[in-house]
PDB file of C-alpha atoms in Angstrom:
ATOM      1  CA  MET A1029     -91.458  -8.020  67.551  1.00 54.00           C
ATOM      2  CA  ARG A1030     -89.098  -5.313  67.018  1.00 55.00           C
ATOM      3  CA  LYS A1031     -86.873  -6.832  69.764  1.00 55.00           C
ATOM      4  CA  PHE A1032     -86.699 -10.287  67.489  1.00 44.00           C
ATOM      5  CA  THR A1033     -85.910  -8.489  64.489  1.00 46.00           C
ATOM      6  CA  VAL A1034     -82.718  -6.794  66.123  1.00 44.00           C
ATOM      7  CA  THR A1035     -81.712  -9.884  67.792  1.00 45.00           C
ATOM      8  CA  ALA A1036     -82.109 -12.015  64.493  1.00 40.00           C
ATOM      9  CA  ILE A1037     -80.263  -9.301  62.795  1.00 44.00           C
ATOM     10  CA  LEU A1038     -77.506  -9.443  65.173  1.00 41.00           C
ATOM     11  CA  PHE A1039     -77.528 -13.397  65.066  1.00 39.00           C
ATOM     12  CA  LEU A1040     -77.128 -12.949  61.076  1.00 36.00           C
ATOM     13  CA  VAL A1041     -74.131 -10.615  61.466  1.00 40.00           C
ATOM     14  CA  ALA A1042     -72.356 -12.999  64.016  1.00 39.00           C
ATOM     15  CA  MET A1043     -72.859 -15.777  61.663  1.00 37.00           C
ATOM     16  CA  GLN A1044     -71.228 -14.085  58.922  1.00 40.00           C
ATOM     17  CA  ALA A1045     -68.277 -12.826  60.810  1.00 43.00           C
ATOM     18  CA  PHE A1046     -67.915 -16.689  61.789  1.00 43.00           C
ATOM     19  CA  ALA A1047     -68.091 -18.054  58.012  1.00 48.00           C
ATOM     20  CA  GLN A1048     -64.962 -15.550  57.175  1.00 88.00           C
ATOM     21  CA  GLY A1049     -61.570 -17.307  56.984  1.00 94.00           C
ATOM     22  CA  ALA A1050     -60.856 -21.019  56.575  1.00 96.00           C
ATOM     23  CA  LYS A1051     -60.649 -23.983  58.194  1.00 97.00           C
ATOM     24  CA  SER A1052     -57.348 -24.940  57.065  1.00 97.00           C
ATOM     25  CA  PRO A1053     -54.677 -23.480  54.907  1.00 97.00           C
ATOM     26  CA  GLN A1054     -55.979 -25.753  51.852  1.00 97.00           C
ATOM     27  CA  GLN A1055     -59.244 -24.453  52.270  1.00 97.00           C
ATOM     28  CA  LEU A1056     -58.018 -20.956  52.081  1.00 97.00           C
ATOM     29  CA  VAL A1057     -55.805 -21.785  49.053  1.00 96.00           C
ATOM     30  CA  GLU A1058     -59.244 -22.743  47.356  1.00 96.00           C
ATOM     31  CA  ALA A1059     -61.218 -19.899  48.742  1.00 97.00           C
ATOM     32  CA  TYR A1060     -58.752 -17.539  47.130  1.00 96.00           C
ATOM     33  CA  LYS A1061     -58.633 -19.228  43.817  1.00 95.00           C
ATOM     34  CA  SER A1062     -62.501 -19.366  43.666  1.00 95.00           C
ATOM     35  CA  ALA A1063     -62.434 -15.249  44.691  1.00 95.00           C
ATOM     36  CA  LEU A1064     -59.872 -14.397  41.723  1.00 94.00           C
ATOM     37  CA  LEU A1065     -62.236 -16.951  39.270  1.00 94.00           C
ATOM     38  CA  ALA A1066     -65.069 -15.128  40.461  1.00 96.00           C
ATOM     39  CA  LYS A1067     -63.495 -11.779  40.366  1.00 95.00           C
ATOM     40  CA  ASP A1068     -65.339 -11.881  43.861  1.00 97.00           C
ATOM     41  CA  LEU A1069     -63.721  -9.217  46.021  1.00 96.00           C
ATOM     42  CA  GLN A1070     -65.826  -9.281  48.837  1.00 96.00           C
ATOM     43  CA  ALA A1071     -65.331 -12.906  49.128  1.00 96.00           C
ATOM     44  CA  TYR A1072     -61.476 -12.304  49.216  1.00 96.00           C
ATOM     45  CA  MET A1073     -61.720  -9.377  51.470  1.00 96.00           C
ATOM     46  CA  SER A1074     -63.511 -12.003  53.759  1.00 96.00           C
ATOM     47  CA  LEU A1075     -60.126 -13.973  53.878  1.00 97.00           C
ATOM     48  CA  VAL A1076     -57.982 -11.146  55.016  1.00 96.00           C
ATOM     49  CA  SER A1077     -56.871  -9.816  58.356  1.00 94.00           C
ATOM     50  CA  LEU A1078     -56.299  -6.111  58.184  1.00 90.00           C
ATOM     51  CA  SER A1079     -53.184  -4.819  59.971  1.00 84.00           C
ATOM     52  CA  LYS A1080     -54.666  -1.415  59.787  1.00 83.00           C
ATOM     53  CA  GLU A1081     -57.587  -0.140  57.397  1.00 87.00           C
ATOM     54  CA  GLN A1082     -54.942   1.912  55.609  1.00 87.00           C
ATOM     55  CA  ASP A1083     -54.198  -1.254  53.626  1.00 88.00           C
ATOM     56  CA  ARG A1084     -57.498  -2.069  52.256  1.00 93.00           C
ATOM     57  CA  SER A1085     -57.161   0.016  49.249  1.00 94.00           C
ATOM     58  CA  ALA A1086     -53.658  -1.688  48.110  1.00 93.00           C
ATOM     59  CA  ILE A1087     -54.884  -4.941  48.995  1.00 94.00           C
ATOM     60  CA  GLU A1088     -58.327  -4.481  46.604  1.00 95.00           C
ATOM     61  CA  TRP A1089     -56.541  -2.784  44.004  1.00 94.00           C
ATOM     62  CA  GLN A1090     -54.095  -5.686  43.780  1.00 92.00           C
ATOM     63  CA  PHE A1091     -56.909  -8.214  43.861  1.00 94.00           C
ATOM     64  CA  ARG A1092     -58.600  -6.040  41.012  1.00 93.00           C
ATOM     65  CA  GLU A1093     -55.278  -6.845  38.897  1.00 89.00           C
ATOM     66  CA  ARG A1094     -54.953 -10.410  39.621  1.00 90.00           C
ATOM     67  CA  ALA A1095     -58.398 -10.998  39.125  1.00 90.00           C
ATOM     68  CA  ASN A1096     -57.780 -10.791  35.112  1.00 84.00           C
ATOM     69  CA  ALA A1097     -54.976 -13.312  35.197  1.00 89.00           C
ATOM     70  CA  ILE A1098     -54.647 -16.997  35.220  1.00 91.00           C
ATOM     71  CA  ILE A1099     -53.047 -18.760  38.011  1.00 93.00           C
ATOM     72  CA  THR A1100     -50.447 -21.256  36.875  1.00 95.00           C
ATOM     73  CA  SER A1101     -49.401 -22.719  40.423  1.00 95.00           C
ATOM     74  CA  ALA A1102     -50.449 -21.968  43.813  1.00 95.00           C
ATOM     75  CA  LYS A1103     -47.743 -23.487  46.881  1.00 96.00           C
ATOM     76  CA  ILE A1104     -48.049 -23.398  50.338  1.00 97.00           C
ATOM     77  CA  LEU A1105     -44.556 -22.507  51.879  1.00 97.00           C
ATOM     78  CA  PRO A1106     -43.350 -22.887  55.302  1.00 97.00           C
ATOM     79  CA  PHE A1107     -43.278 -19.658  57.348  1.00 97.00           C
ATOM     80  CA  SER A1108     -39.455 -20.087  57.557  1.00 97.00           C
ATOM     81  CA  ALA A1109     -38.907 -19.578  53.944  1.00 97.00           C
ATOM     82  CA  TYR A1110     -39.934 -15.725  54.225  1.00 96.00           C
ATOM     83  CA  GLU A1111     -39.330 -15.641  58.457  1.00 96.00           C
ATOM     84  CA  ALA A1112     -36.641 -13.078  58.138  1.00 96.00           C
ATOM     85  CA  GLN A1113     -38.402 -10.903  55.451  1.00 94.00           C
ATOM     86  CA  TYR A1114     -41.396 -10.848  58.220  1.00 94.00           C
ATOM     87  CA  LYS A1115     -39.496 -10.172  61.264  1.00 95.00           C
ATOM     88  CA  GLN A1116     -37.833  -7.057  59.463  1.00 95.00           C
ATOM     89  CA  ALA A1117     -41.428  -5.737  58.819  1.00 91.00           C
ATOM     90  CA  VAL A1118     -42.285  -6.493  62.325  1.00 92.00           C
ATOM     91  CA  SER A1119     -39.483  -4.700  63.819  1.00 94.00           C
ATOM     92  CA  GLN A1120     -40.399  -1.423  61.457  1.00 93.00           C
ATOM     93  CA  GLY A1121     -43.730  -1.222  62.930  1.00 88.00           C
ATOM     94  CA  ALA A1122     -46.047  -3.966  61.283  1.00 86.00           C
ATOM     95  CA  LYS A1123     -49.160  -4.714  63.607  1.00 87.00           C
ATOM     96  CA  PRO A1124     -49.785  -8.214  62.852  1.00 91.00           C
ATOM     97  CA  THR A1125     -53.440  -9.616  63.544  1.00 92.00           C
ATOM     98  CA  ILE A1126     -52.475 -12.884  62.595  1.00 95.00           C
ATOM     99  CA  ASP A1127     -50.453 -15.969  64.188  1.00 96.00           C
ATOM    100  CA  PRO A1128     -48.255 -16.532  61.131  1.00 97.00           C
ATOM    101  CA  LYS A1129     -48.173 -20.348  59.798  1.00 97.00           C
ATOM    102  CA  GLY A1130     -47.035 -20.353  56.387  1.00 98.00           C
ATOM    103  CA  TRP A1131     -46.764 -18.358  52.859  1.00 98.00           C
ATOM    104  CA  LEU A1132     -48.825 -18.910  49.766  1.00 97.00           C
ATOM    105  CA  LEU A1133     -46.774 -18.592  46.521  1.00 97.00           C
ATOM    106  CA  VAL A1134     -48.880 -17.928  43.590  1.00 96.00           C
ATOM    107  CA  GLU A1135     -47.665 -17.543  40.257  1.00 95.00           C
ATOM    108  CA  PHE A1136     -49.567 -16.235  37.179  1.00 93.00           C
ATOM    109  CA  ALA A1137     -49.572 -16.779  33.504  1.00 93.00           C
ATOM    110  CA  PRO A1138     -47.468 -14.383  31.392  1.00 91.00           C
ATOM    111  CA  ASN A1139     -49.692 -11.469  29.847  1.00 83.00           C
ATOM    112  CA  LYS A1140     -48.661  -9.888  26.699  1.00 84.00           C
ATOM    113  CA  LEU A1141     -48.672  -6.251  26.893  1.00 83.00           C
ATOM    114  CA  PRO A1142     -48.833  -3.727  24.207  1.00 86.00           C
ATOM    115  CA  GLY A1143     -45.629  -3.560  22.160  1.00 87.00           C
ATOM    116  CA  GLY A1144     -44.971  -7.016  22.533  1.00 86.00           C
ATOM    117  CA  VAL A1145     -43.465  -6.642  26.426  1.00 88.00           C
ATOM    118  CA  VAL A1146     -44.383  -9.667  28.013  1.00 88.00           C
ATOM    119  CA  SER A1147     -45.015  -9.407  32.259  1.00 83.00           C
ATOM    120  CA  THR A1148     -45.426 -12.227  34.672  1.00 85.00           C
ATOM    121  CA  TYR A1149     -46.652 -11.740  38.285  1.00 85.00           C
ATOM    122  CA  LYS A1150     -45.924 -13.601  41.632  1.00 92.00           C
ATOM    123  CA  ASP A1151     -47.360 -13.049  44.862  1.00 93.00           C
ATOM    124  CA  VAL A1152     -46.262 -14.304  48.379  1.00 95.00           C
ATOM    125  CA  LEU A1153     -49.080 -13.821  50.466  1.00 95.00           C
ATOM    126  CA  ILE A1154     -48.623 -14.609  54.419  1.00 95.00           C
ATOM    127  CA  PHE A1155     -51.261 -16.431  55.958  1.00 97.00           C
ATOM    128  CA  GLY A1156     -51.932 -17.655  60.058  1.00 97.00           C
ATOM    129  CA  LEU A1157     -54.438 -18.118  62.601  1.00 97.00           C
ATOM    130  CA  ARG A1158     -56.807 -15.780  64.231  1.00 95.00           C
ATOM    131  CA  ASN A1159     -59.731 -16.902  66.166  1.00 94.00           C
ATOM    132  CA  GLY A1160     -59.039 -20.604  65.235  1.00 96.00           C
ATOM    133  CA  ARG A1161     -59.491 -19.716  61.487  1.00 97.00           C
ATOM    134  CA  TYR A1162     -56.783 -19.130  58.949  1.00 98.00           C
ATOM    135  CA  TYR A1163     -56.617 -15.744  57.103  1.00 97.00           C
ATOM    136  CA  PHE A1164     -54.123 -13.963  54.817  1.00 96.00           C
ATOM    137  CA  GLY A1165     -52.462 -10.936  56.816  1.00 92.00           C
ATOM    138  CA  SER A1166     -52.276  -7.515  55.239  1.00 82.00           C
TER     139      SER A1166
END
């Protein structure tokens, strides 16, 4: 019985790992928007392929900051739109864990801060393939 339980647990863990990422860029965008709307950090992190574990805290912080904002637009851009910046980051030691395919440009509604200051946010997230599924890179 113990052997069966261990096998069942390993199977569930493997299935959870397979369920991460997305089947298409459009599905990745929808999963991102859903995670933000639900303020579900775990769901968002299942869409991210970390280059290094040290990136985790910054990515989680950014998600928490954006989880209180309203998305006004989310557009998929071709990889060529920011290819030069990507190549520069790689030349400076960034270790990609995805095969880059494009960028997600997300714009958020303006936010009024104390003192009447209005802040606006725009994020550009790289996405690509890893093991046949789409993920955001870090």
